[in-house]
């Protein structure tokens, strides 16, 4: 164990896992997906997915990592066999690909921070066209996302304790306070109430198949599940710690931040007369408006502060994404950590370049087709394969692994260390039932349906 890092305390692990969970997924992705999929109806399905599927899978991942004390590939191999190792490998690959586009979006947030504080972003008239022009400007984005990747690499080199824990513990509370303040402000704007209604009062007939698989994918993405990030973090905690209470805290914090982000964005969007279904630009278009109204000085301060915090939230997530392939190579090959970190960071930056070019800069990548009539960007394609499909698939495989190979008995034994009352508890029943019954059935079905609808364009409206 000596060569591997470890978290210094329970709170250190929770901070790092919550830091991994809370990120662009909560503040950028969740609101625009909710906006495209019926608002409150989406929120409802999303919260249900987190509780019934996300939480048990999170417990499973942490327990697997702590039992095996290895990276995801090594863990599946050790507790299972060589073939199961493939599941770990696919997870690591998904992490690499997710980081490649995540870093591009983090670069946008970083650029917005810079342009609000030092540039003239708050003086523009139309934030929609500003955003469009902004993301297709490759030279700037290249720099911002490169710098962002370097920050990520620097923290990862510090190792889990000094870098990851500390940053999360300080920044998370500040983010919550700023969000709460902005929500109060946005709810007082004219027309805001309609936005709150759209977000809070569900119309259950809005729940379509697409709502369900999007919400499911989003719950995995937001909780950092399905690719082994929490197997890796779990491998750094001690047997004294209580996996259940840690997982509950992380799930609650993550859900809360996503909920708050929606409560901030939709009143704003409606009060500015914008459409909630604007897609990935939603946050970047809606938010600057409120900062602009605050006047040049307050706007810069609060707006700059907000995007800076968003960058930090993204950073504690990119750290966890980079840590996974790093742990894999260091564990399996024993190469020096520092070289592995920089090598991988640079490689992943390069892999992200086509995604960066696919939001307006290069037409062939921007208007990409899966099938006749679909219109997606290359970034959408990577996100679909490795995040929207890959993560629930990883969760599906994990549930099969626990149900048929590792067995719930060993899962329970692992969790009971550090949680003596676990055996026989209600939570144990929930976790076991979910992992052995609900997850295989629901995740398996949704996987099939998603493949059919997304890539073949089949109309499954009858289901
Ligand atoms: N959960 C993060 C977010 O919401 C993104 C993220 C970090 C992630 N690590 C991950 C997603 C691992 C999937 C797997 O922004």
Tab-separated table of C-alpha atoms and ligand atoms in Angstrom:
chain	number	residue	atom	x	y	z
A	1	UNK	CA	0.000	0.000	0.000
A	2	UNK	CA	2.882	2.360	0.637
A	3	UNK	CA	3.230	3.610	-2.900
A	4	UNK	CA	-0.442	4.430	-3.338
A	5	UNK	CA	-1.909	7.641	-2.031
A	6	UNK	CA	-4.728	7.784	0.444
A	7	UNK	CA	-7.234	10.257	1.783
A	8	UNK	CA	-6.335	11.692	5.159
A	9	UNK	CA	-9.792	11.460	6.666
A	10	UNK	CA	-13.432	10.734	6.100
A	11	UNK	CA	-14.164	14.346	5.361
A	12	UNK	CA	-11.286	14.376	2.899
A	13	UNK	CA	-12.821	11.552	0.922
A	14	UNK	CA	-16.276	13.114	0.975
A	15	UNK	CA	-14.866	16.437	-0.159
A	16	UNK	CA	-13.004	14.823	-3.026
A	17	UNK	CA	-15.918	12.647	-4.123
A	18	UNK	CA	-18.374	15.547	-3.866
A	19	UNK	CA	-15.864	17.720	-5.707
A	20	UNK	CA	-15.744	15.125	-8.445
A	21	UNK	CA	-19.521	14.968	-8.606
A	22	UNK	CA	-20.242	18.684	-8.539
A	23	UNK	CA	-19.094	20.297	-11.736
A	24	UNK	CA	-20.167	21.389	-15.173
A	25	UNK	CA	-22.604	18.497	-15.093
A	26	UNK	CA	-24.648	20.260	-12.430
A	27	UNK	CA	-24.428	23.837	-13.589
A	28	UNK	CA	-24.009	23.588	-17.359
A	29	UNK	CA	-25.436	20.241	-18.437
A	30	UNK	CA	-28.297	19.644	-16.042
A	31	UNK	CA	-30.166	22.927	-16.714
A	32	UNK	CA	-29.984	22.661	-20.483
A	33	UNK	CA	-31.073	19.025	-20.464
A	34	UNK	CA	-33.938	19.847	-18.124
A	35	UNK	CA	-34.832	22.737	-20.421
A	36	UNK	CA	-34.949	20.465	-23.451
A	37	UNK	CA	-36.879	17.706	-21.730
A	38	UNK	CA	-39.877	19.194	-20.024
A	39	UNK	CA	-38.383	21.025	-17.026
A	40	UNK	CA	-40.034	19.734	-13.868
A	41	UNK	CA	-40.788	16.341	-15.411
A	42	UNK	CA	-37.088	15.912	-16.086
A	43	UNK	CA	-36.165	17.026	-12.589
A	44	UNK	CA	-38.521	14.452	-11.150
A	45	UNK	CA	-37.157	11.532	-13.205
A	46	UNK	CA	-33.604	12.690	-12.565
A	47	UNK	CA	-34.028	12.687	-8.789
A	48	UNK	CA	-35.657	9.265	-8.935
A	49	UNK	CA	-32.735	7.893	-10.980
A	50	UNK	CA	-30.263	9.271	-8.472
A	51	UNK	CA	-31.994	7.631	-5.555
A	52	UNK	CA	-32.929	4.252	-6.985
A	53	UNK	CA	-29.984	3.625	-9.303
A	54	UNK	CA	-27.244	6.213	-8.812
A	55	UNK	CA	-26.856	5.834	-5.073
A	56	UNK	CA	-26.610	2.007	-5.032
A	57	UNK	CA	-24.150	2.025	-7.945
A	58	UNK	CA	-22.061	4.604	-6.104
A	59	UNK	CA	-21.959	2.370	-3.031
A	60	UNK	CA	-20.974	-0.553	-5.265
A	61	UNK	CA	-18.145	1.358	-6.915
A	62	UNK	CA	-16.652	2.609	-3.655
A	63	UNK	CA	-16.875	-0.862	-2.102
A	64	UNK	CA	-15.221	-2.531	-5.096
A	65	UNK	CA	-12.361	-0.033	-5.024
A	66	UNK	CA	-11.836	-0.358	-1.305
A	67	UNK	CA	-11.980	-4.151	-1.415
A	68	UNK	CA	-9.438	-4.450	-4.223
A	69	UNK	CA	-7.275	-1.388	-3.467
A	70	UNK	CA	-6.632	-0.927	-7.166
A	71	UNK	CA	-7.498	1.088	-10.266
A	72	UNK	CA	-10.720	0.020	-12.056
A	73	UNK	CA	-9.027	-2.461	-14.375
A	74	UNK	CA	-6.986	-3.998	-11.561
A	75	UNK	CA	-10.036	-4.085	-9.284
A	76	UNK	CA	-12.263	-5.963	-11.737
A	77	UNK	CA	-9.422	-8.363	-12.472
A	78	UNK	CA	-8.645	-9.009	-8.883
A	79	UNK	CA	-12.198	-9.478	-7.622
A	80	UNK	CA	-13.359	-11.087	-10.858
A	81	UNK	CA	-11.015	-12.300	-13.556
A	82	UNK	CA	-9.204	-11.215	-16.676
A	83	UNK	CA	-12.388	-10.924	-18.724
A	84	UNK	CA	-14.044	-8.674	-16.182
A	85	UNK	CA	-10.969	-6.509	-16.488
A	86	UNK	CA	-12.325	-5.416	-19.866
A	87	UNK	CA	-15.163	-3.634	-18.068
A	88	UNK	CA	-12.565	-1.680	-16.135
A	89	UNK	CA	-10.681	-0.881	-19.324
A	90	UNK	CA	-13.777	0.380	-21.092
A	91	UNK	CA	-14.489	2.587	-18.087
A	92	UNK	CA	-11.001	4.061	-18.200
A	93	UNK	CA	-11.359	4.737	-21.922
A	94	UNK	CA	-14.723	6.430	-21.292
A	95	UNK	CA	-13.077	8.627	-18.672
A	96	UNK	CA	-10.384	9.677	-21.118
A	97	UNK	CA	-12.943	10.553	-23.782
A	98	UNK	CA	-15.237	12.366	-21.359
A	99	UNK	CA	-12.334	14.433	-20.094
A	100	UNK	CA	-11.426	15.327	-23.677
A	101	UNK	CA	-14.677	17.234	-24.258
A	102	UNK	CA	-15.256	18.222	-20.637
A	103	UNK	CA	-12.005	20.119	-20.781
A	104	UNK	CA	-13.246	22.036	-23.813
A	105	UNK	CA	-16.362	23.193	-21.967
A	106	UNK	CA	-14.276	23.995	-18.888
A	107	UNK	CA	-12.206	26.157	-21.236
A	108	UNK	CA	-15.372	28.073	-22.192
A	109	UNK	CA	-16.099	28.723	-18.514
A	110	UNK	CA	-12.540	29.862	-17.986
A	111	UNK	CA	-12.742	32.157	-21.013
A	112	UNK	CA	-16.017	33.638	-19.726
A	113	UNK	CA	-14.394	34.345	-16.388
A	114	UNK	CA	-11.552	36.098	-18.156
A	115	UNK	CA	-13.775	38.055	-20.527
A	116	UNK	CA	-16.071	39.235	-17.754
A	117	UNK	CA	-13.260	40.473	-15.550
A	118	UNK	CA	-10.795	41.761	-18.133
A	119	UNK	CA	-12.789	41.954	-21.351
A	120	UNK	CA	-16.043	43.513	-22.447
A	121	UNK	CA	-18.350	40.524	-22.185
A	122	UNK	CA	-20.821	42.387	-19.983
A	123	UNK	CA	-21.179	45.173	-22.531
A	124	UNK	CA	-22.419	43.066	-25.424
A	125	UNK	CA	-26.020	43.327	-26.550
A	126	UNK	CA	-26.854	39.818	-27.600
A	127	UNK	CA	-25.384	37.086	-25.453
A	128	UNK	CA	-26.683	34.400	-27.766
A	129	UNK	CA	-24.705	35.540	-30.766
A	130	UNK	CA	-21.751	36.326	-28.523
A	131	UNK	CA	-21.694	32.732	-27.317
A	132	UNK	CA	-21.937	31.357	-30.864
A	133	UNK	CA	-19.054	33.484	-32.039
A	134	UNK	CA	-17.108	32.774	-28.895
A	135	UNK	CA	-17.130	28.979	-29.067
A	136	UNK	CA	-16.227	28.943	-32.739
A	137	UNK	CA	-13.165	31.084	-32.124
A	138	UNK	CA	-10.597	28.337	-32.041
A	139	UNK	CA	-7.471	30.259	-31.135
A	140	UNK	CA	-8.850	31.525	-27.831
A	141	UNK	CA	-10.466	28.252	-26.913
A	142	UNK	CA	-7.312	26.354	-27.643
A	143	UNK	CA	-5.446	28.472	-25.117
A	144	UNK	CA	-8.109	28.393	-22.415
A	145	UNK	CA	-8.587	24.660	-22.551
A	146	UNK	CA	-4.855	24.050	-22.711
A	147	UNK	CA	-4.353	26.148	-19.595
A	148	UNK	CA	-7.210	24.341	-17.907
A	149	UNK	CA	-5.626	20.977	-18.631
A	150	UNK	CA	-2.350	22.173	-17.161
A	151	UNK	CA	-4.097	23.233	-13.933
A	152	UNK	CA	-5.677	19.790	-13.771
A	153	UNK	CA	-2.324	18.080	-14.263
A	154	UNK	CA	-0.667	20.209	-11.589
A	155	UNK	CA	-3.260	19.292	-8.967
A	156	UNK	CA	-3.186	15.618	-9.900
A	157	UNK	CA	0.586	15.580	-9.506
A	158	UNK	CA	0.240	16.807	-5.935
A	159	UNK	CA	-1.555	13.545	-5.242
A	160	UNK	CA	-4.929	13.007	-3.698
A	161	UNK	CA	-4.365	14.547	-0.296
A	162	UNK	CA	-2.800	17.905	-0.723
A	163	UNK	CA	-4.398	18.808	-4.007
A	164	UNK	CA	-7.821	17.307	-4.287
A	165	UNK	CA	-9.098	17.344	-0.709
A	166	UNK	CA	-8.110	20.843	0.224
A	167	UNK	CA	-9.444	22.552	-2.849
A	168	UNK	CA	-12.853	20.902	-2.534
A	169	UNK	CA	-13.297	21.623	1.154
A	170	UNK	CA	-12.854	25.340	0.781
A	171	UNK	CA	-14.552	26.012	-2.522
A	172	UNK	CA	-17.707	23.956	-2.238
A	173	UNK	CA	-19.317	26.013	0.563
A	174	UNK	CA	-18.516	29.256	-1.246
A	175	UNK	CA	-20.165	27.941	-4.389
A	176	UNK	CA	-23.323	27.029	-2.461
A	177	UNK	CA	-23.570	30.464	-0.873
A	178	UNK	CA	-23.088	32.275	-4.165
A	179	UNK	CA	-25.684	30.081	-5.854
A	180	UNK	CA	-28.194	30.734	-3.074
A	181	UNK	CA	-27.656	34.488	-3.302
A	182	UNK	CA	-28.107	34.530	-7.053
A	183	UNK	CA	-31.261	32.418	-6.819
A	184	UNK	CA	-32.878	34.911	-4.471
A	185	UNK	CA	-31.957	37.694	-6.852
A	186	UNK	CA	-33.210	35.907	-9.941
A	187	UNK	CA	-36.537	34.990	-8.338
A	188	UNK	CA	-37.331	38.660	-7.829
A	189	UNK	CA	-37.044	39.512	-11.536
A	190	UNK	CA	-40.237	40.157	-13.512
A	191	UNK	CA	-41.551	36.994	-15.161
A	192	UNK	CA	-39.340	34.823	-12.981
A	193	UNK	CA	-42.235	32.930	-11.473
A	194	UNK	CA	-43.112	31.344	-14.772
A	195	UNK	CA	-39.613	29.915	-14.915
A	196	UNK	CA	-39.971	28.542	-11.406
A	197	UNK	CA	-43.251	26.907	-12.436
A	198	UNK	CA	-41.696	25.341	-15.520
A	199	UNK	CA	-39.004	23.892	-13.296
A	200	UNK	CA	-41.024	22.842	-10.268
A	201	UNK	CA	-44.511	21.815	-11.315
A	202	UNK	CA	-44.279	18.613	-13.317
A	203	UNK	CA	-46.590	17.701	-16.102
A	204	UNK	CA	-46.230	13.967	-16.144
A	205	UNK	CA	-47.396	13.630	-19.700
A	206	UNK	CA	-44.114	15.348	-20.615
A	207	UNK	CA	-42.202	12.242	-19.567
A	208	UNK	CA	-41.102	10.537	-22.755
A	209	UNK	CA	-38.596	7.847	-23.393
A	210	UNK	CA	-36.075	10.510	-24.162
A	211	UNK	CA	-36.717	12.150	-20.798
A	212	UNK	CA	-35.930	8.873	-19.092
A	213	UNK	CA	-32.727	7.950	-20.851
A	214	UNK	CA	-31.428	11.498	-20.766
A	215	UNK	CA	-32.148	11.774	-17.035
A	216	UNK	CA	-30.536	8.413	-16.429
A	217	UNK	CA	-27.389	9.332	-18.337
A	218	UNK	CA	-27.273	12.662	-16.568
A	219	UNK	CA	-27.555	11.086	-13.120
A	220	UNK	CA	-24.536	8.890	-13.917
A	221	UNK	CA	-22.563	11.762	-15.335
A	222	UNK	CA	-23.357	14.044	-12.450
A	223	UNK	CA	-22.509	11.512	-9.743
A	224	UNK	CA	-19.296	10.566	-11.607
A	225	UNK	CA	-20.445	6.970	-11.944
A	226	UNK	CA	-19.973	4.232	-14.459
A	227	UNK	CA	-16.341	4.613	-15.441
A	228	UNK	CA	-14.475	3.801	-12.277
A	229	UNK	CA	-13.737	7.238	-10.824
A	230	UNK	CA	-15.262	6.149	-7.541
A	231	UNK	CA	-13.580	2.746	-7.704
A	232	UNK	CA	-10.345	4.686	-7.868
A	233	UNK	CA	-11.269	7.083	-5.055
A	234	UNK	CA	-12.639	4.146	-3.053
A	235	UNK	CA	-9.260	2.450	-3.329
A	236	UNK	CA	-7.783	5.342	-1.360
A	237	UNK	CA	-9.969	5.059	1.758
A	238	UNK	CA	-9.512	2.989	4.879
A	239	UNK	CA	-11.640	0.148	6.160
A	240	UNK	CA	-12.725	2.257	9.118
A	241	UNK	CA	-14.796	4.520	6.969
A	242	UNK	CA	-18.516	4.360	6.482
A	243	UNK	CA	-19.191	3.948	2.777
A	244	UNK	CA	-22.948	4.379	3.130
A	245	UNK	CA	-22.928	7.682	4.964
A	246	UNK	CA	-20.255	9.042	2.623
A	247	UNK	CA	-22.270	8.037	-0.436
A	248	UNK	CA	-25.430	9.587	1.007
A	249	UNK	CA	-23.646	12.884	1.599
A	250	UNK	CA	-22.151	12.959	-1.888
A	251	UNK	CA	-25.491	12.135	-3.539
A	252	UNK	CA	-27.316	14.799	-1.541
A	253	UNK	CA	-24.755	17.518	-2.208
A	254	UNK	CA	-24.655	16.719	-5.897
A	255	UNK	CA	-28.441	16.654	-6.202
A	256	UNK	CA	-28.712	19.893	-4.259
A	257	UNK	CA	-26.283	21.777	-6.488
A	258	UNK	CA	-28.022	20.595	-9.662
A	259	UNK	CA	-31.396	21.537	-8.187
A	260	UNK	CA	-30.111	24.976	-7.242
A	261	UNK	CA	-28.583	25.540	-10.666
A	262	UNK	CA	-31.978	24.920	-12.266
A	263	UNK	CA	-33.669	27.187	-9.762
A	264	UNK	CA	-31.262	29.920	-10.758
A	265	UNK	CA	-31.339	29.467	-14.509
A	266	UNK	CA	-35.034	28.981	-15.367
A	267	UNK	CA	-36.403	32.109	-13.695
A	268	UNK	CA	-33.642	34.018	-15.483
A	269	UNK	CA	-34.364	32.442	-18.828
A	270	UNK	CA	-38.086	33.177	-18.584
A	271	UNK	CA	-37.625	36.700	-17.294
A	272	UNK	CA	-35.378	37.437	-20.261
A	273	UNK	CA	-37.918	35.917	-22.634
A	274	UNK	CA	-35.555	33.202	-23.840
A	275	UNK	CA	-36.451	29.604	-24.677
A	276	UNK	CA	-35.535	27.002	-22.041
A	277	UNK	CA	-34.636	24.542	-24.783
A	278	UNK	CA	-31.686	26.530	-26.142
A	279	UNK	CA	-29.266	23.631	-25.681
A	280	UNK	CA	-25.651	23.669	-24.499
A	281	UNK	CA	-25.392	27.462	-24.636
A	282	UNK	CA	-28.195	27.954	-22.102
A	283	UNK	CA	-26.106	28.840	-19.057
A	284	UNK	CA	-23.632	30.901	-21.043
A	285	UNK	CA	-26.433	32.904	-22.612
A	286	UNK	CA	-28.793	33.308	-19.645
A	287	UNK	CA	-26.378	34.134	-16.864
A	288	UNK	CA	-24.441	37.098	-18.239
A	289	UNK	CA	-27.741	39.007	-18.504
A	290	UNK	CA	-28.162	39.171	-14.745
A	291	UNK	CA	-24.561	40.192	-14.242
A	292	UNK	CA	-24.992	42.927	-16.796
A	293	UNK	CA	-27.984	44.314	-14.924
A	294	UNK	CA	-25.906	44.558	-11.761
A	295	UNK	CA	-23.854	47.344	-13.303
A	296	UNK	CA	-20.251	47.329	-14.463
A	297	UNK	CA	-18.568	46.958	-11.096
A	298	UNK	CA	-20.890	44.609	-9.221
A	299	UNK	CA	-21.469	42.652	-12.421
A	300	UNK	CA	-17.772	42.102	-12.905
A	301	UNK	CA	-17.314	41.119	-9.315
A	302	UNK	CA	-20.232	38.733	-8.967
A	303	UNK	CA	-20.144	37.503	-12.565
A	304	UNK	CA	-16.392	36.976	-12.504
A	305	UNK	CA	-16.728	35.289	-9.121
A	306	UNK	CA	-19.429	32.980	-10.406
A	307	UNK	CA	-17.476	31.804	-13.428
A	308	UNK	CA	-14.353	31.445	-11.335
A	309	UNK	CA	-16.201	29.159	-8.946
A	310	UNK	CA	-17.616	27.258	-11.898
A	311	UNK	CA	-14.022	26.735	-13.040
A	312	UNK	CA	-13.075	25.418	-9.623
A	313	UNK	CA	-16.071	23.094	-9.610
A	314	UNK	CA	-14.990	21.868	-13.038
A	315	UNK	CA	-11.413	21.487	-11.835
A	316	UNK	CA	-12.286	19.156	-8.961
A	317	UNK	CA	-14.113	17.085	-11.595
A	318	UNK	CA	-11.389	17.058	-14.253
A	319	UNK	CA	-8.997	16.004	-11.497
A	320	UNK	CA	-11.054	12.898	-10.811
A	321	UNK	CA	-11.317	12.136	-14.516
A	322	UNK	CA	-7.560	12.383	-15.011
A	323	UNK	CA	-6.786	10.474	-11.822
A	324	UNK	CA	-8.406	7.310	-13.221
A	325	UNK	CA	-6.131	6.633	-16.238
A	326	UNK	CA	-3.175	7.866	-14.183
A	327	UNK	CA	-3.913	5.374	-11.388
A	328	UNK	CA	-4.341	2.676	-14.026
A	329	UNK	CA	-0.957	3.229	-15.627
A	330	UNK	CA	0.870	3.786	-12.362
A	331	UNK	CA	-0.719	0.678	-10.794
A	332	UNK	CA	-0.215	-1.572	-13.791
A	333	UNK	CA	3.069	-0.337	-15.184
A	334	UNK	CA	4.687	1.348	-12.238
A	335	UNK	CA	5.796	4.286	-14.386
A	336	UNK	CA	6.674	7.543	-12.597
A	337	UNK	CA	3.502	9.402	-11.698
A	338	UNK	CA	4.639	12.799	-12.843
A	339	UNK	CA	5.490	11.714	-16.372
A	340	UNK	CA	2.278	9.737	-16.659
A	341	UNK	CA	0.215	12.754	-15.574
A	342	UNK	CA	1.752	15.156	-18.070
A	343	UNK	CA	1.814	12.629	-20.896
A	344	UNK	CA	-1.855	11.758	-20.445
A	345	UNK	CA	-2.935	15.360	-19.944
A	346	UNK	CA	-1.334	16.368	-23.218
A	347	UNK	CA	-2.719	13.384	-25.074
A	348	UNK	CA	-6.244	14.024	-23.801
A	349	UNK	CA	-5.958	17.684	-24.734
A	350	UNK	CA	-5.155	16.604	-28.292
A	351	UNK	CA	-8.040	14.150	-28.373
A	352	UNK	CA	-10.320	17.049	-27.423
A	353	UNK	CA	-9.388	19.199	-30.396
A	354	UNK	CA	-11.951	17.760	-32.854
A	355	UNK	CA	-14.643	18.376	-30.221
A	356	UNK	CA	-13.405	21.922	-29.825
A	357	UNK	CA	-13.638	22.452	-33.578
A	358	UNK	CA	-17.114	20.980	-33.750
A	359	UNK	CA	-19.063	23.870	-32.238
A	360	UNK	CA	-18.953	26.149	-35.231
A	361	UNK	CA	-15.346	26.281	-36.339
A	362	UNK	CA	-15.312	23.384	-38.816
A	363	UNK	CA	-18.538	22.659	-40.617
A	364	UNK	CA	-17.852	18.968	-41.282
A	365	UNK	CA	-17.501	18.374	-37.549
A	366	UNK	CA	-20.270	20.732	-36.510
A	367	UNK	CA	-22.993	19.211	-38.637
A	368	UNK	CA	-22.249	15.609	-38.167
A	369	UNK	CA	-24.772	12.953	-39.091
A	370	UNK	CA	-25.492	9.611	-37.476
A	371	UNK	CA	-28.401	8.856	-39.723
A	372	UNK	CA	-30.442	10.733	-42.275
A	373	UNK	CA	-31.916	13.793	-40.626
A	374	UNK	CA	-29.934	13.842	-37.385
A	375	UNK	CA	-27.854	16.881	-36.864
A	376	UNK	CA	-25.210	16.550	-34.242
A	377	UNK	CA	-21.724	17.816	-33.638
A	378	UNK	CA	-18.664	15.679	-33.129
A	379	UNK	CA	-18.738	16.739	-29.485
A	380	UNK	CA	-22.307	15.396	-29.265
A	381	UNK	CA	-21.151	12.115	-30.751
A	382	UNK	CA	-18.364	11.632	-28.197
A	383	UNK	CA	-20.715	12.668	-25.413
A	384	UNK	CA	-23.356	10.227	-26.617
A	385	UNK	CA	-21.031	7.248	-26.926
A	386	UNK	CA	-18.903	7.606	-23.836
A	387	UNK	CA	-21.142	9.507	-21.466
A	388	UNK	CA	-24.834	9.084	-22.266
A	389	UNK	CA	-24.422	5.454	-23.282
A	390	UNK	CA	-21.045	4.410	-21.878
A	391	UNK	CA	-21.708	5.389	-18.273
A	392	UNK	CA	-25.058	3.628	-17.811
A	393	UNK	CA	-23.460	0.669	-19.608
A	394	UNK	CA	-20.651	0.738	-17.048
A	395	UNK	CA	-23.271	0.801	-14.286
A	396	UNK	CA	-25.087	-2.099	-15.918
A	397	UNK	CA	-21.888	-4.155	-16.050
A	398	UNK	CA	-21.117	-3.279	-12.451
A	399	UNK	CA	-24.505	-4.520	-11.344
A	400	UNK	CA	-24.031	-7.790	-13.262
A	401	UNK	CA	-20.592	-8.115	-11.739
A	402	UNK	CA	-21.863	-7.740	-8.198
A	403	UNK	CA	-24.945	-9.859	-8.777
A	404	UNK	CA	-23.292	-12.822	-10.510
A	405	UNK	CA	-19.581	-12.771	-9.923
A	406	UNK	CA	-18.536	-10.953	-6.773
A	407	UNK	CA	-21.900	-11.586	-5.032
A	408	UNK	CA	-23.873	-9.309	-2.732
A	409	UNK	CA	-22.570	-11.256	0.257
A	410	UNK	CA	-19.055	-9.919	-0.301
A	411	UNK	CA	-20.402	-6.490	-1.131
A	412	UNK	CA	-22.211	-6.440	2.209
A	413	UNK	CA	-19.155	-7.677	4.082
A	414	UNK	CA	-17.064	-4.914	2.575
A	415	UNK	CA	-19.608	-2.236	3.435
A	416	UNK	CA	-20.107	-3.596	6.957
A	417	UNK	CA	-16.498	-2.758	7.727
A	418	UNK	CA	-16.805	0.727	9.095
A	419	UNK	CA	-20.576	0.357	9.366
A	420	UNK	CA	-21.389	-2.384	11.888
A	421	UNK	CA	-25.173	-1.930	11.721
A	422	UNK	CA	-25.269	-2.472	7.963
A	423	UNK	CA	-26.179	-6.158	7.823
A	424	UNK	CA	-29.934	-6.446	8.008
A	425	UNK	CA	-30.587	-2.714	7.611
A	426	UNK	CA	-33.088	-1.158	5.235
A	427	UNK	CA	-30.261	0.440	3.256
A	428	UNK	CA	-28.709	-2.959	2.702
A	429	UNK	CA	-31.979	-4.235	1.286
A	430	UNK	CA	-32.278	-1.217	-0.971
A	431	UNK	CA	-28.696	-1.543	-2.238
A	432	UNK	CA	-28.932	-5.273	-2.876
A	433	UNK	CA	-32.346	-5.139	-4.510
A	434	UNK	CA	-31.303	-2.268	-6.708
A	435	UNK	CA	-28.010	-3.795	-7.797
A	436	UNK	CA	-29.339	-7.272	-8.459
A	437	UNK	CA	-32.794	-6.499	-9.865
A	438	UNK	CA	-33.524	-2.881	-10.738
A	439	UNK	CA	-30.187	-1.949	-12.280
A	440	UNK	CA	-29.768	-4.958	-14.568
A	441	UNK	CA	-33.329	-4.686	-15.867
A	442	UNK	CA	-33.682	-0.929	-16.223
A	443	UNK	CA	-30.142	-0.125	-17.300
A	444	UNK	CA	-30.101	-3.038	-19.748
A	445	UNK	CA	-33.401	-2.010	-21.322
A	446	UNK	CA	-32.468	1.632	-21.508
A	447	UNK	CA	-29.149	0.763	-23.058
A	448	UNK	CA	-30.843	-1.116	-25.889
A	449	UNK	CA	-33.446	1.547	-26.491
A	450	UNK	CA	-30.894	4.345	-26.440
A	451	UNK	CA	-28.778	2.626	-29.045
A	452	UNK	CA	-31.748	2.161	-31.307
A	453	UNK	CA	-33.156	5.652	-30.987
A	454	UNK	CA	-29.924	7.588	-30.960
A	455	UNK	CA	-27.991	5.944	-33.715
A	456	UNK	CA	-30.613	4.447	-35.942
A	457	UNK	CA	-33.202	7.113	-35.407
A	458	UNK	CA	-35.899	4.511	-34.768
A	459	UNK	CA	-39.074	6.019	-33.547
A	460	UNK	CA	-39.988	4.166	-30.410
A	461	UNK	CA	-42.853	6.440	-29.511
A	462	UNK	CA	-45.027	3.410	-28.876
A	463	UNK	CA	-43.106	2.407	-25.744
B	1	LIG	N1	-19.566	14.615	-12.249
B	1	LIG	C1	-18.854	15.639	-12.930
B	1	LIG	C2	-19.811	16.762	-13.251
B	1	LIG	O1	-20.966	16.671	-12.947
B	1	LIG	C3	-18.131	15.128	-14.152
B	1	LIG	C4	-17.285	13.961	-13.846
B	1	LIG	C5	-16.197	13.938	-13.065
B	1	LIG	C6	-17.501	12.640	-14.250
B	1	LIG	N2	-15.716	12.670	-12.949
B	1	LIG	C7	-16.492	11.860	-13.672
B	1	LIG	C8	-18.464	12.061	-15.035
B	1	LIG	C9	-16.461	10.508	-13.868
B	1	LIG	C10	-18.419	10.697	-15.224
B	1	LIG	C11	-17.446	9.918	-14.654
B	1	LIG	O2	-19.446	17.746	-13.805
